[in-house]
XYZ file of C-alpha atoms in Angstrom:
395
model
C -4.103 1.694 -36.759
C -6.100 -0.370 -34.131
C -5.600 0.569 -30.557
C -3.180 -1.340 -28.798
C -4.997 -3.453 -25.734
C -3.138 -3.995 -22.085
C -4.559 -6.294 -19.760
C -4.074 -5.430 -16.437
C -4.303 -7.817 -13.249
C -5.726 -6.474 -9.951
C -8.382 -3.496 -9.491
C -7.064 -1.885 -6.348
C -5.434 1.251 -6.580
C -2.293 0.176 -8.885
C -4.825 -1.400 -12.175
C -7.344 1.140 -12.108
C -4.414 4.417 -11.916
C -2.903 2.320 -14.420
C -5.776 2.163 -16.699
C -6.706 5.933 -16.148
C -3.384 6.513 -18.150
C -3.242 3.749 -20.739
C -6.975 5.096 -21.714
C -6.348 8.481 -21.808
C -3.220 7.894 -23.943
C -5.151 6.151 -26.648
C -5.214 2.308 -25.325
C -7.588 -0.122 -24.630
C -7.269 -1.551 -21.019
C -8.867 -4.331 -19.520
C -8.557 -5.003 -15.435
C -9.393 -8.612 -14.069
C -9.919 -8.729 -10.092
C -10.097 -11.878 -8.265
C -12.627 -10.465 -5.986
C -16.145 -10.303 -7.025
C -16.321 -6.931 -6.432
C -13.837 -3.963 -5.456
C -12.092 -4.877 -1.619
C -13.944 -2.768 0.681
C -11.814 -3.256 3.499
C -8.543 -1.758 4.600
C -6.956 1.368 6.188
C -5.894 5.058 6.151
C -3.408 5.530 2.967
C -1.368 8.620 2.577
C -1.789 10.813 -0.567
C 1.897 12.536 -0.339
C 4.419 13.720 -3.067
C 4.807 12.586 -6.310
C 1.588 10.342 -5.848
C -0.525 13.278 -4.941
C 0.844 14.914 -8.269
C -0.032 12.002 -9.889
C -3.732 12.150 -8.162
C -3.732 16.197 -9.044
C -2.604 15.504 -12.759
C -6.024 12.841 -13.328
C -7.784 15.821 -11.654
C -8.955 13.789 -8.546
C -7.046 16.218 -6.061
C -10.203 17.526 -4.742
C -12.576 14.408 -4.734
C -9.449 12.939 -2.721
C -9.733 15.961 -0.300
C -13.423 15.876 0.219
C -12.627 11.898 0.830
C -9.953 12.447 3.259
C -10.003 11.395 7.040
C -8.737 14.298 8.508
C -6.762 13.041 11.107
C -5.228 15.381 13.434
C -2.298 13.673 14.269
C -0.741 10.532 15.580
C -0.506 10.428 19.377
C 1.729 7.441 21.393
C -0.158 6.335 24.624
C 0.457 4.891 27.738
C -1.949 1.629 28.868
C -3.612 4.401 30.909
C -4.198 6.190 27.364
C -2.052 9.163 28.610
C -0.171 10.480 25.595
C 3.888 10.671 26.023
C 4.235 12.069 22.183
C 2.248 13.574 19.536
C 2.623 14.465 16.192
C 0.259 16.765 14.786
C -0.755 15.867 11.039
C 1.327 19.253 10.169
C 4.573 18.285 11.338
C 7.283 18.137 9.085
C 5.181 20.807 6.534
C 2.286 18.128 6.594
C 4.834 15.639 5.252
C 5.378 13.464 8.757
C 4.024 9.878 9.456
C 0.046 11.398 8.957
C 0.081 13.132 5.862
C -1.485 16.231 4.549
C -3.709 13.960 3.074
C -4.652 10.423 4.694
C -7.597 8.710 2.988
C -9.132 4.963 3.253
C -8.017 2.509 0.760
C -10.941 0.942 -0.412
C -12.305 4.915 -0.281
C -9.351 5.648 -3.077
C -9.952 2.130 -5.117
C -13.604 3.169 -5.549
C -12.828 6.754 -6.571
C -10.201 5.566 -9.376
C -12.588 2.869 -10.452
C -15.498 5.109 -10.533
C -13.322 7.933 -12.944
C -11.930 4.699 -15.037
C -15.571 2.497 -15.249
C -16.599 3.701 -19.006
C -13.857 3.807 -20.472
C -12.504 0.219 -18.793
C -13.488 -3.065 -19.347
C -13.416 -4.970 -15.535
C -13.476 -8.138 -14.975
C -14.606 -9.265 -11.377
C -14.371 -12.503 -10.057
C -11.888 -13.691 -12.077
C -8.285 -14.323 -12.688
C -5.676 -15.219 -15.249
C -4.465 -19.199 -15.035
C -2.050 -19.190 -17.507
C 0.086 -16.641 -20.458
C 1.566 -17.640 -23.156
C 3.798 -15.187 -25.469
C 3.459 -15.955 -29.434
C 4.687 -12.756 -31.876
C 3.013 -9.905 -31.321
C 0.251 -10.980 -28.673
C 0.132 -12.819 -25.301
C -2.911 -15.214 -24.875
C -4.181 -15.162 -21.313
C -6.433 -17.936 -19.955
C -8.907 -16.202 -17.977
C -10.440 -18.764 -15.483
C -13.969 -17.620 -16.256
C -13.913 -15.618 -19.225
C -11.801 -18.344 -21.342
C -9.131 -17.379 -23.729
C -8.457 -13.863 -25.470
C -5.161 -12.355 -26.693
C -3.675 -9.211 -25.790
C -0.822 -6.621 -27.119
C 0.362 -6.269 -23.590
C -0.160 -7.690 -19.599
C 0.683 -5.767 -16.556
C 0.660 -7.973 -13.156
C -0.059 -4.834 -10.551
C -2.432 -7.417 -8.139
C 0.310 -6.884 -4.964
C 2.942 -8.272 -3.030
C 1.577 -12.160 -3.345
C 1.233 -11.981 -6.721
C -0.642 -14.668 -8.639
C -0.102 -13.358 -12.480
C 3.776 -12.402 -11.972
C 4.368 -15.263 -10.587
C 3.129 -17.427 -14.177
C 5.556 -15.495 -15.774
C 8.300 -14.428 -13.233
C 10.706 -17.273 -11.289
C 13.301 -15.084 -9.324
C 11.089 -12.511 -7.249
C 12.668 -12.393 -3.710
C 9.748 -11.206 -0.640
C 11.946 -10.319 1.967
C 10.466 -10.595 5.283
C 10.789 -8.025 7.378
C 9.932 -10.069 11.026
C 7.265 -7.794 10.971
C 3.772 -9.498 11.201
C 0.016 -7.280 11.111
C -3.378 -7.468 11.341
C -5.987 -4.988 10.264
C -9.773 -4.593 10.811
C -12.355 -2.292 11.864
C -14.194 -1.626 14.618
C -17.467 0.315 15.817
C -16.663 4.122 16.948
C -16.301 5.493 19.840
C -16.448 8.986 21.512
C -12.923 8.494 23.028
C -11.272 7.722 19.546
C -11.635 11.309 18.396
C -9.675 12.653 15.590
C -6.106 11.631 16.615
C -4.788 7.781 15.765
C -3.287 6.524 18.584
C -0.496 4.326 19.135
C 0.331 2.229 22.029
C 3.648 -0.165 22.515
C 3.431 -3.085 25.253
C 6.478 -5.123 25.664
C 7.855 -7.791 23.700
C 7.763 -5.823 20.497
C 3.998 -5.498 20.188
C 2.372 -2.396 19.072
C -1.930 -1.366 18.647
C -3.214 1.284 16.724
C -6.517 3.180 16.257
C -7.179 5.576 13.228
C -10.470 7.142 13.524
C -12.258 7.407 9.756
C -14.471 9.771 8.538
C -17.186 6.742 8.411
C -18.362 6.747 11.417
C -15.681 3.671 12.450
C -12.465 3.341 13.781
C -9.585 1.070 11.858
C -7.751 -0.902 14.216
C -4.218 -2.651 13.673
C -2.374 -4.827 15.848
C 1.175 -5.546 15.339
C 4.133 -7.873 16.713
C 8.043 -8.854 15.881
C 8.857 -12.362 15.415
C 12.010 -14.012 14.381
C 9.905 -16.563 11.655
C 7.275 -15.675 9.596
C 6.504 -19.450 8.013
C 4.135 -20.210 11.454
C 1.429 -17.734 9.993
C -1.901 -20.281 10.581
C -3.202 -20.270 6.773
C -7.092 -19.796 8.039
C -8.287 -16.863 8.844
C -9.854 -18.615 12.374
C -6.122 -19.802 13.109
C -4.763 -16.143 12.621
C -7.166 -14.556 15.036
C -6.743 -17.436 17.445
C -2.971 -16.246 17.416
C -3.720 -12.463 18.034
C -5.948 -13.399 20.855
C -2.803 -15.647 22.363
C 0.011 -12.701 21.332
C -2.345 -9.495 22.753
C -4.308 -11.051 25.297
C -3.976 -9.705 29.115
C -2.626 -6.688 27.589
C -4.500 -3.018 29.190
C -5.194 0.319 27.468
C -7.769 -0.429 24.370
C -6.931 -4.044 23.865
C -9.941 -6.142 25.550
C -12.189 -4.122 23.683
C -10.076 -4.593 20.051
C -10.291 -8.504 20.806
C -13.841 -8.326 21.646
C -14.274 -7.193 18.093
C -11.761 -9.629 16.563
C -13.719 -12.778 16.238
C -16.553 -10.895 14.109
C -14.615 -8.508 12.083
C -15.632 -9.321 8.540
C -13.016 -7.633 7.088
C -9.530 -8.826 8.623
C -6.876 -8.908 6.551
C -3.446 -10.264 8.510
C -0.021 -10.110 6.417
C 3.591 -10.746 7.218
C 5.179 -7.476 6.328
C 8.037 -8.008 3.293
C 9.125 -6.181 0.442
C 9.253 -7.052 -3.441
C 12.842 -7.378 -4.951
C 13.246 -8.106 -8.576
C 15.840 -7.680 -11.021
C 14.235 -7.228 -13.921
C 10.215 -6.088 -14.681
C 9.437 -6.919 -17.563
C 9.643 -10.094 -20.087
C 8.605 -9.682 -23.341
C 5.062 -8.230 -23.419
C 4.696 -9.173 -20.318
C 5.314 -6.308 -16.812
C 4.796 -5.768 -13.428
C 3.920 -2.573 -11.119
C 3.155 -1.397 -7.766
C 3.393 -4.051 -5.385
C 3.730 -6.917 -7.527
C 7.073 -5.590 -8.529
C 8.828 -3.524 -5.817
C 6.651 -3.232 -2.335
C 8.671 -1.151 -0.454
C 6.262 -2.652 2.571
C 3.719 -0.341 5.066
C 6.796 0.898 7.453
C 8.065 2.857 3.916
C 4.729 4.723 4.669
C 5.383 4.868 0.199
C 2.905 2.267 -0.900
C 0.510 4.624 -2.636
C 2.763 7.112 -4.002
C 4.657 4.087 -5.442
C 1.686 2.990 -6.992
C 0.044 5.519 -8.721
C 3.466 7.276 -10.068
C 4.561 3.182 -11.259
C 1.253 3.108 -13.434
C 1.744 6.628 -14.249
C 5.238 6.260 -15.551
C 4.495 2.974 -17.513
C 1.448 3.960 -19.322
C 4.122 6.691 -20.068
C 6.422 5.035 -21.680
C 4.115 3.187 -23.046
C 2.733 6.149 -25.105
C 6.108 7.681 -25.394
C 7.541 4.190 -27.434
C 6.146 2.227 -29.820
C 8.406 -0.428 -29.050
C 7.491 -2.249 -25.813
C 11.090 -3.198 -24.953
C 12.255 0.335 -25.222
C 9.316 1.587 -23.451
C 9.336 -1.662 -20.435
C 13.430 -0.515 -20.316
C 12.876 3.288 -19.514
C 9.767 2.978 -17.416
C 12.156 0.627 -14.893
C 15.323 2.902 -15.678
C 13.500 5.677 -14.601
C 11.649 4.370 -11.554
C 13.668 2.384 -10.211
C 15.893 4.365 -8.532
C 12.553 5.994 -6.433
C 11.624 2.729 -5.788
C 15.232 1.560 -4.383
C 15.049 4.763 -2.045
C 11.859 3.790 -0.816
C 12.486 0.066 0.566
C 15.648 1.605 1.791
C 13.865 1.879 5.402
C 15.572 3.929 8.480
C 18.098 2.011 10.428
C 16.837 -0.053 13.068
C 13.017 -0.724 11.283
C 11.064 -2.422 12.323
C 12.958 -3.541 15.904
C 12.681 0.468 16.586
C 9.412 1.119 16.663
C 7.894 -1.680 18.904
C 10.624 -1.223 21.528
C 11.170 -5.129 23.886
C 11.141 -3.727 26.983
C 9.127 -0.557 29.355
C 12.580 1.470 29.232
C 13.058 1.122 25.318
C 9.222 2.027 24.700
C 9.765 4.790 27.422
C 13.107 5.894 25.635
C 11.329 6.238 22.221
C 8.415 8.163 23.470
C 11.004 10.657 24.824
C 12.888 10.835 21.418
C 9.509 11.083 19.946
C 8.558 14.388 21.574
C 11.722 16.367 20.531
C 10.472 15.220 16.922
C 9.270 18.632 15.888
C 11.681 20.900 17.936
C 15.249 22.098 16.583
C 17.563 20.329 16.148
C 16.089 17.181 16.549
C 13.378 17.676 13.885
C 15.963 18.022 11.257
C 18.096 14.708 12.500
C 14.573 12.856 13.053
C 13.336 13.930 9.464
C 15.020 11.191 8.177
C 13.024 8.520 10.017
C 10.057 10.285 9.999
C 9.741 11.675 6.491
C 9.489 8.957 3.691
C 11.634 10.300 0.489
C 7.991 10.268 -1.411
C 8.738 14.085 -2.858
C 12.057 12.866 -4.202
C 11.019 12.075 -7.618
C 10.068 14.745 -10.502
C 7.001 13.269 -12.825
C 8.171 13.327 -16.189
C 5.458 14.869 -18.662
C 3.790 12.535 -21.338
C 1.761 13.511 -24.227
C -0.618 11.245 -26.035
């Protein structure tokens, strides 16, 4: 019996976790990226839960550890840089806003693609234009690589995207008023270990995560009640962070000074995924692509490596791909529902309008880890990313 062959859209951490599985369990994968090589930009990801036992099950635990940032904590600043809270990166039994284990994107991507490379076919710079379902194969039109047929195709290529939406014609992105940009910047001495996060008024919020590259990742954030003015050029975007954060203190002059060259900006309004079904015919979609629970769920990752982890499951588990499409959404989409159910008041809570409400949240912030507030707090401060059991698969 030939081995059955998935093609799988998007090579960030989602397609390559994905094609780990579907390998190991005895199928062929394939993973087109639009980018003409893996992303090398982007910021500190937690490892946390049931996506660090999905991480510890491909036996990447301790490359992942070696990778890891090692933050010390999150501290909230004044524009004098005095901190006013802290949360260590143990609070909440390492479970808290920094994890146990915080590591770069683009540092993860590589490490999956690097364990996945020989036994993966990848397709960079490329992309699927069109799919067409006939019997027992879909035929994907591969912009540069032409036609070729397929048993199966998995859209996991994130919240925009371009393969589920050939297929897919009632996905709902719910904005969250929530729009970010992230880059980085040079080092320096005063960054340290701790990320740092400072609110000015009128809902606008900077952070700085220190990496273990010798950099700093910087991330600047702001409310607004439309998201359909986002400039579509990159220039225009920056030209609008430069108009919302300028004349702001603390770090901020030296952020924007960095702006303008950073070759790596990536600026998104903030939404979630809702679909109600994720799968048609041979056709599915993961991570992102099917149920972003958004950053402020602080559950991306762990939603995407135990999504490819449960479908290349099923996958195994069922020879037939409606049975197996059925249970792998059956059984994660109640983790998924849990995670884009965010803490009352998110965003609007955390990038506070006025001096009082930013003062008033530092304050509830540093009775975070004391009794009885820690326990009350856990529930806005702990995502629900150890509420889900891996099932066990067997090839």
């Amino acid at each position: 019996m030939s081995r059955r062959t998935v093609l799988i859209a998007g090579a960030g951490i989602t397609g390559p976790a994905l094609a780990h599985w579907l390998s190991r369990y005895g199928l062929t994968p394939t993973v087109v990226e639009r980018a003409p090589a893996l992303r090398d930009g982007g910021q500190t990801v937690d490892l946390r839960g049931a996506g660090l036992d999905v991480i510890r099950r491909m036996g990447l635990e301790t490359a992942a550890r070696d990778a890891a940032t090692r933050e010390a904590g999150i501290r909230f600043v004044d524009d004098r840089n005095r901190t006013r809270a802290a949360l260590p990166a143990d609070a909440f039994g390492g479970r808290g806003p920094v994890a146990d284990l915080e590591i770069l994107r683009p540092v993860l991507s590589t490490l999956l693609y690097e364990h996945t490379r020989d036994d993966t076919e990848y397709l960079f710079g490329d992309e699927i234009t069109s799919l067409k379902e006939e019997g027992p194969r879909v035929h994907a039109t591969l912009k540069n690589a032409g036609e070729r047929s397929f048993d199966y195709v998995i859209a996991a290529d994130g919240i925009r995207s371009r393969t589920r939406d050939l297929v897919f014609t009632n996905t709902h992105i719910k904005g969250l008023g929530l729009c970010t940009a992230y880059f980085t910047i040079p080092h320096q001495p005063s960054d340290g270990r701790w990320a740092r996060w400072h609110n000015a008024p009128g809902h606008r919020s900077i952070t700085l995560r220190p990496d273990n590259l010798g950099t700093t990742r910087a991330a600047l954030s702001y409310l607004t009640p439309a998201q359909d003015h986002v400039r579509p050029t990159t220039a225009d975007q920056k030209q609008l962070l430069h108009r919302v954060f300028g004349g702001l203190a603390w770090e901020v002059p030296r952020i924007l000074s960095e702006l303008d060259g950073a070759d790596d900006f990536f600026f998104e309004a903030v939404g979630q995924v809702h679909m109600p079904r994720w799968s048609s015919g041979r056709i599915a979609v993961t991570g992102d692509a099917a149920y972003c629970a958004s950053p402020l769920s602080g559950m991306g990752t762990s939603l995407a490596l135990t999504g490819a982890y449960v479908l290349a499951g099923e996958l195994t588990r069922h020879a037939d791909h409606h049975v197996a499409f059925t249970t792998y959404e059956s059984t994660l989409r109640p983790y998924t529902a849990r995670a884009q159910k965010l803490p009352p008041g998110t965003p609007r809570a955390a990038l506070p309008r006025t001096r009082a409400g930013i003062a008033f949240l530092n304050t509830v912030l540093r009775t975070a880890t004391t009794k009885p507030a820690s326990t009350l707090l856990a529930r806005f401060l702990v995502p629900p990313a150890d509420d889900f059991t891996l099932p066990t698969y067997h090839p």
